[in-house]
mmCIF file with all atom_site columns, C-alpha atoms in Angstrom:
data_model
loop_
_atom_site.group_PDB
_atom_site.id
_atom_site.type_symbol
_atom_site.label_atom_id
_atom_site.label_alt_id
_atom_site.label_comp_id
_atom_site.label_asym_id
_atom_site.label_entity_id
_atom_site.label_seq_id
_atom_site.pdbx_PDB_ins_code
_atom_site.Cartn_x
_atom_site.Cartn_y
_atom_site.Cartn_z
_atom_site.occupancy
_atom_site.B_iso_or_equiv
_atom_site.pdbx_formal_charge
_atom_site.auth_seq_id
_atom_site.auth_comp_id
_atom_site.auth_asym_id
_atom_site.auth_atom_id
_atom_site.pdbx_PDB_model_num
ATOM 1   C CA . GLN L 1 1   ? 20.128  0.851   -6.849  1.00 0.00 ? 25  GLN L CA 1
ATOM 2   C CA . VAL L 1 2   ? 16.388  -0.315  -8.255  1.00 0.00 ? 26  VAL L CA 1
ATOM 3   C CA . GLN L 1 3   ? 13.255  -1.351  -5.770  1.00 0.00 ? 27  GLN L CA 1
ATOM 4   C CA . LEU L 1 4   ? 10.371  -3.474  -7.182  1.00 0.00 ? 28  LEU L CA 1
ATOM 5   C CA . GLU L 1 5   ? 7.042   -3.425  -5.358  1.00 0.00 ? 29  GLU L CA 1
ATOM 6   C CA . GLU L 1 6   ? 4.229   -6.168  -6.707  1.00 0.00 ? 30  GLU L CA 1
ATOM 7   C CA . SER L 1 7   ? 1.105   -6.074  -5.535  1.00 0.00 ? 31  SER L CA 1
ATOM 8   C CA . GLY L 1 8   ? -2.607  -7.358  -6.875  1.00 0.00 ? 32  GLY L CA 1
ATOM 9   C CA . GLY L 1 9   ? -1.759  -11.533 -5.965  1.00 0.00 ? 33  GLY L CA 1
ATOM 10  C CA . GLY L 1 10  ? -4.273  -13.092 -3.814  1.00 0.00 ? 34  GLY L CA 1
ATOM 11  C CA . LEU L 1 11  ? -6.831  -16.467 -4.150  1.00 0.00 ? 35  LEU L CA 1
ATOM 12  C CA . VAL L 1 12  ? -9.336  -16.827 -6.542  1.00 0.00 ? 36  VAL L CA 1
ATOM 13  C CA . GLN L 1 13  ? -11.315 -19.559 -8.067  1.00 0.00 ? 37  GLN L CA 1
ATOM 14  C CA . ALA L 1 14  ? -10.827 -21.065 -11.454 1.00 0.00 ? 38  ALA L CA 1
ATOM 15  C CA . GLY L 1 15  ? -11.983 -18.760 -14.625 1.00 0.00 ? 39  GLY L CA 1
ATOM 16  C CA . GLY L 1 16  ? -11.526 -16.046 -12.578 1.00 0.00 ? 40  GLY L CA 1
ATOM 17  C CA . SER L 1 17  ? -9.027  -13.292 -13.230 1.00 0.00 ? 41  SER L CA 1
ATOM 18  C CA . LEU L 1 18  ? -5.896  -11.088 -11.343 1.00 0.00 ? 42  LEU L CA 1
ATOM 19  C CA . ARG L 1 19  ? -4.624  -8.226  -12.077 1.00 0.00 ? 43  ARG L CA 1
ATOM 20  C CA . LEU L 1 20  ? -0.670  -7.536  -11.162 1.00 0.00 ? 44  LEU L CA 1
ATOM 21  C CA . SER L 1 21  ? 1.815   -4.712  -10.677 1.00 0.00 ? 45  SER L CA 1
ATOM 22  C CA . CYS L 1 22  ? 5.696   -3.782  -10.386 1.00 0.00 ? 46  CYS L CA 1
ATOM 23  C CA . ALA L 1 23  ? 6.615   -0.280  -9.864  1.00 0.00 ? 47  ALA L CA 1
ATOM 24  C CA . ALA L 1 24  ? 9.868   -0.249  -9.870  1.00 0.00 ? 48  ALA L CA 1
ATOM 25  C CA . SER L 1 25  ? 11.843  2.920   -8.265  1.00 0.00 ? 49  SER L CA 1
ATOM 26  C CA . GLY L 1 26  ? 15.121  4.302   -6.805  1.00 0.00 ? 50  GLY L CA 1
ATOM 27  C CA . ARG L 1 27  ? 18.186  5.791   -9.106  1.00 0.00 ? 51  ARG L CA 1
ATOM 28  C CA . PHE L 1 28  ? 17.916  4.354   -12.554 1.00 0.00 ? 52  PHE L CA 1
ATOM 29  C CA . PHE L 1 29  ? 18.029  6.182   -16.075 1.00 0.00 ? 53  PHE L CA 1
ATOM 30  C CA . SER L 1 30  ? 15.862  3.846   -17.269 1.00 0.00 ? 54  SER L CA 1
ATOM 31  C CA . ILE L 1 31  ? 14.794  0.142   -17.787 1.00 0.00 ? 55  ILE L CA 1
ATOM 32  C CA . ASN L 1 32  ? 15.613  -2.145  -20.777 1.00 0.00 ? 56  ASN L CA 1
ATOM 33  C CA . ALA L 1 33  ? 12.391  -5.953  -20.459 1.00 0.00 ? 57  ALA L CA 1
ATOM 34  C CA . MET L 1 34  ? 10.526  -6.372  -17.979 1.00 0.00 ? 58  MET L CA 1
ATOM 35  C CA . GLY L 1 35  ? 8.787   -9.399  -17.084 1.00 0.00 ? 59  GLY L CA 1
ATOM 36  C CA . TRP L 1 36  ? 7.075   -11.851 -15.055 1.00 0.00 ? 60  TRP L CA 1
ATOM 37  C CA . TYR L 1 37  ? 8.522   -15.669 -13.802 1.00 0.00 ? 61  TYR L CA 1
ATOM 38  C CA . ARG L 1 38  ? 6.557   -17.919 -11.918 1.00 0.00 ? 62  ARG L CA 1
ATOM 39  C CA . GLN L 1 39  ? 7.411   -20.664 -9.685  1.00 0.00 ? 63  GLN L CA 1
ATOM 40  C CA . ALA L 1 40  ? 4.989   -24.086 -8.344  1.00 0.00 ? 64  ALA L CA 1
ATOM 41  C CA . PRO L 1 41  ? 6.018   -25.975 -5.193  1.00 0.00 ? 65  PRO L CA 1
ATOM 42  C CA . GLY L 1 42  ? 8.550   -28.066 -6.483  1.00 0.00 ? 66  GLY L CA 1
ATOM 43  C CA . GLU L 1 43  ? 9.453   -26.969 -10.167 1.00 0.00 ? 67  GLU L CA 1
ATOM 44  C CA . GLN L 1 44  ? 11.504  -24.792 -11.260 1.00 0.00 ? 68  GLN L CA 1
ATOM 45  C CA . ARG L 1 45  ? 10.722  -20.398 -11.898 1.00 0.00 ? 69  ARG L CA 1
ATOM 46  C CA . GLU L 1 46  ? 9.741   -20.698 -15.182 1.00 0.00 ? 70  GLU L CA 1
ATOM 47  C CA . LEU L 1 47  ? 9.060   -16.998 -17.979 1.00 0.00 ? 71  LEU L CA 1
ATOM 48  C CA . VAL L 1 48  ? 5.404   -16.094 -18.299 1.00 0.00 ? 72  VAL L CA 1
ATOM 49  C CA . ALA L 1 49  ? 6.313   -13.159 -19.802 1.00 0.00 ? 73  ALA L CA 1
ATOM 50  C CA . THR L 1 50  ? 8.136   -9.964  -21.106 1.00 0.00 ? 74  THR L CA 1
ATOM 51  C CA . ILE L 1 51  ? 7.685   -6.814  -22.057 1.00 0.00 ? 75  ILE L CA 1
ATOM 52  C CA . SER L 1 52  ? 10.255  -5.327  -24.137 1.00 0.00 ? 76  SER L CA 1
ATOM 53  C CA . SER L 1 53  ? 10.867  -1.109  -23.861 1.00 0.00 ? 77  SER L CA 1
ATOM 54  C CA . ASP L 1 54  ? 9.118   0.025   -26.462 1.00 0.00 ? 78  ASP L CA 1
ATOM 55  C CA . GLY L 1 55  ? 6.493   -2.168  -25.507 1.00 0.00 ? 79  GLY L CA 1
ATOM 56  C CA . ARG L 1 56  ? 6.547   -5.502  -27.344 1.00 0.00 ? 80  ARG L CA 1
ATOM 57  C CA . PRO L 1 57  ? 5.155   -8.193  -25.498 1.00 0.00 ? 81  PRO L CA 1
ATOM 58  C CA . ASN L 1 58  ? 6.170   -12.260 -25.362 1.00 0.00 ? 82  ASN L CA 1
ATOM 59  C CA . CYS L 1 59  ? 4.220   -14.585 -24.143 1.00 0.00 ? 83  CYS L CA 1
ATOM 60  C CA . ALA L 1 60  ? 4.441   -18.347 -23.575 1.00 0.00 ? 84  ALA L CA 1
ATOM 61  C CA . ASP L 1 61  ? 2.450   -20.752 -25.172 1.00 0.00 ? 85  ASP L CA 1
ATOM 62  C CA . SER L 1 62  ? 0.643   -22.203 -21.041 1.00 0.00 ? 86  SER L CA 1
ATOM 63  C CA . VAL L 1 63  ? -0.533  -18.569 -20.642 1.00 0.00 ? 87  VAL L CA 1
ATOM 64  C CA . LYS L 1 64  ? -0.992  -16.844 -24.485 1.00 0.00 ? 88  LYS L CA 1
ATOM 65  C CA . GLY L 1 65  ? -4.496  -15.940 -25.275 1.00 0.00 ? 89  GLY L CA 1
ATOM 66  C CA . ARG L 1 66  ? -4.875  -15.444 -20.733 1.00 0.00 ? 90  ARG L CA 1
ATOM 67  C CA . PHE L 1 67  ? -2.543  -13.238 -20.059 1.00 0.00 ? 91  PHE L CA 1
ATOM 68  C CA . THR L 1 68  ? -2.170  -9.733  -21.390 1.00 0.00 ? 92  THR L CA 1
ATOM 69  C CA . ILE L 1 69  ? 1.160   -7.773  -20.659 1.00 0.00 ? 93  ILE L CA 1
ATOM 70  C CA . SER L 1 70  ? 1.802   -4.757  -20.447 1.00 0.00 ? 94  SER L CA 1
ATOM 71  C CA . ARG L 1 71  ? 4.137   -1.191  -18.884 1.00 0.00 ? 95  ARG L CA 1
ATOM 72  C CA . ASP L 1 72  ? 3.560   2.234   -18.367 1.00 0.00 ? 96  ASP L CA 1
ATOM 73  C CA . ASN L 1 73  ? 7.579   3.962   -18.488 1.00 0.00 ? 97  ASN L CA 1
ATOM 74  C CA . ALA L 1 74  ? 6.090   7.002   -17.405 1.00 0.00 ? 98  ALA L CA 1
ATOM 75  C CA . LYS L 1 75  ? 5.155   5.376   -13.797 1.00 0.00 ? 99  LYS L CA 1
ATOM 76  C CA . ASN L 1 76  ? 7.725   2.368   -14.759 1.00 0.00 ? 100 ASN L CA 1
ATOM 77  C CA . THR L 1 77  ? 5.823   0.104   -14.087 1.00 0.00 ? 101 THR L CA 1
ATOM 78  C CA . VAL L 1 78  ? 4.792   -3.367  -15.637 1.00 0.00 ? 102 VAL L CA 1
ATOM 79  C CA . PHE L 1 79  ? 1.129   -5.000  -15.276 1.00 0.00 ? 103 PHE L CA 1
ATOM 80  C CA . LEU L 1 80  ? 0.082   -8.282  -15.845 1.00 0.00 ? 104 LEU L CA 1
ATOM 81  C CA . GLN L 1 81  ? -3.511  -9.322  -16.265 1.00 0.00 ? 105 GLN L CA 1
ATOM 82  C CA . MET L 1 82  ? -4.630  -12.155 -15.343 1.00 0.00 ? 106 MET L CA 1
ATOM 83  C CA . ASN L 1 83  ? -7.917  -13.796 -17.412 1.00 0.00 ? 107 ASN L CA 1
ATOM 84  C CA . SER L 1 84  ? -9.369  -17.931 -16.692 1.00 0.00 ? 108 SER L CA 1
ATOM 85  C CA . LEU L 1 85  ? -7.056  -18.575 -14.488 1.00 0.00 ? 109 LEU L CA 1
ATOM 86  C CA . LYS L 1 86  ? -6.551  -22.359 -14.069 1.00 0.00 ? 110 LYS L CA 1
ATOM 87  C CA . PRO L 1 87  ? -5.313  -24.510 -10.732 1.00 0.00 ? 111 PRO L CA 1
ATOM 88  C CA . GLU L 1 88  ? -2.681  -24.679 -12.592 1.00 0.00 ? 112 GLU L CA 1
ATOM 89  C CA . ASP L 1 89  ? -1.211  -21.136 -12.676 1.00 0.00 ? 113 ASP L CA 1
ATOM 90  C CA . THR L 1 90  ? -0.846  -21.373 -8.672  1.00 0.00 ? 114 THR L CA 1
ATOM 91  C CA . ALA L 1 91  ? 2.437   -20.868 -8.172  1.00 0.00 ? 115 ALA L CA 1
ATOM 92  C CA . VAL L 1 92  ? 4.617   -18.059 -6.669  1.00 0.00 ? 116 VAL L CA 1
ATOM 93  C CA . TYR L 1 93  ? 4.576   -14.722 -9.044  1.00 0.00 ? 117 TYR L CA 1
ATOM 94  C CA . TYR L 1 94  ? 7.992   -12.622 -9.261  1.00 0.00 ? 118 TYR L CA 1
ATOM 95  C CA . CYS L 1 95  ? 8.588   -9.297  -11.437 1.00 0.00 ? 119 CYS L CA 1
ATOM 96  C CA . ASN L 1 96  ? 11.529  -8.865  -13.146 1.00 0.00 ? 120 ASN L CA 1
ATOM 97  C CA . ALA L 1 97  ? 13.717  -5.296  -14.938 1.00 0.00 ? 121 ALA L CA 1
ATOM 98  C CA . ALA L 1 98  ? 16.835  -5.280  -17.171 1.00 0.00 ? 122 ALA L CA 1
ATOM 99  C CA . VAL L 1 99  ? 18.672  -2.098  -15.621 1.00 0.00 ? 123 VAL L CA 1
ATOM 100 C CA . PRO L 1 100 ? 21.269  -0.672  -17.878 1.00 0.00 ? 124 PRO L CA 1
ATOM 101 C CA . ARG L 1 101 ? 24.382  -0.446  -15.203 1.00 0.00 ? 125 ARG L CA 1
ATOM 102 C CA . SER L 1 102 ? 25.718  2.725   -16.748 1.00 0.00 ? 126 SER L CA 1
ATOM 103 C CA . ARG L 1 103 ? 24.938  5.728   -19.735 1.00 0.00 ? 127 ARG L CA 1
ATOM 104 C CA . GLY L 1 104 ? 24.968  3.952   -22.940 1.00 0.00 ? 128 GLY L CA 1
ATOM 105 C CA . SER L 1 105 ? 26.372  1.127   -21.050 1.00 0.00 ? 129 SER L CA 1
ATOM 106 C CA . GLY L 1 106 ? 25.494  -2.461  -22.675 1.00 0.00 ? 130 GLY L CA 1
ATOM 107 C CA . ALA L 1 107 ? 25.905  -4.389  -19.786 1.00 0.00 ? 131 ALA L CA 1
ATOM 108 C CA . VAL L 1 108 ? 22.277  -4.627  -17.841 1.00 0.00 ? 132 VAL L CA 1
ATOM 109 C CA . TRP L 1 109 ? 22.017  -5.867  -13.678 1.00 0.00 ? 133 TRP L CA 1
ATOM 110 C CA . TYR L 1 110 ? 18.622  -8.064  -13.513 1.00 0.00 ? 134 TYR L CA 1
ATOM 111 C CA . TYR L 1 111 ? 16.172  -6.739  -10.598 1.00 0.00 ? 135 TYR L CA 1
ATOM 112 C CA . TRP L 1 112 ? 13.697  -9.118  -8.492  1.00 0.00 ? 136 TRP L CA 1
ATOM 113 C CA . GLY L 1 113 ? 10.521  -8.559  -7.050  1.00 0.00 ? 137 GLY L CA 1
ATOM 114 C CA . GLN L 1 114 ? 9.345   -9.995  -3.353  1.00 0.00 ? 138 GLN L CA 1
ATOM 115 C CA . GLY L 1 115 ? 7.018   -12.445 -5.099  1.00 0.00 ? 139 GLY L CA 1
ATOM 116 C CA . THR L 1 116 ? 3.444   -12.451 -4.573  1.00 0.00 ? 140 THR L CA 1
ATOM 117 C CA . GLN L 1 117 ? 1.221   -15.868 -3.880  1.00 0.00 ? 141 GLN L CA 1
ATOM 118 C CA . ILE L 1 118 ? -1.598  -16.642 -6.397  1.00 0.00 ? 142 ILE L CA 1
ATOM 119 C CA . THR L 1 119 ? -4.156  -19.257 -6.009  1.00 0.00 ? 143 THR L CA 1
ATOM 120 C CA . VAL L 1 120 ? -6.347  -20.481 -7.882  1.00 0.00 ? 144 VAL L CA 1
ATOM 121 C CA . SER L 1 121 ? -9.045  -22.981 -6.284  1.00 0.00 ? 145 SER L CA 1
ATOM 122 C CA . SER L 1 122 ? -10.351 -25.450 -8.346  1.00 0.00 ? 146 SER L CA 1
#
């Protein structure tokens, strides 16, 4: 059982910055990939960025060059540094973690954070 606790959301003006954190706790041996997703009103949830267990990042084209994903494996935490924020970035942001179901298993459970609201004003 894994819990993901997000922090760092809020209101910011266009051009500003925010840093999101998501810490995993509970019972697990390891965490594979972690990531961030977002969902704007009336829109589908979309991928923002992912990062592998060894620190390889991938970002959506819409945020590339502005957002940076990173992780601290010792603290089981993933971060999202968001710079040059735009009103289009307004959404609820969710963190995600892929956790092996058992040692040596190729199957994973996907866990989700509770979501945190990011609002970027014009």
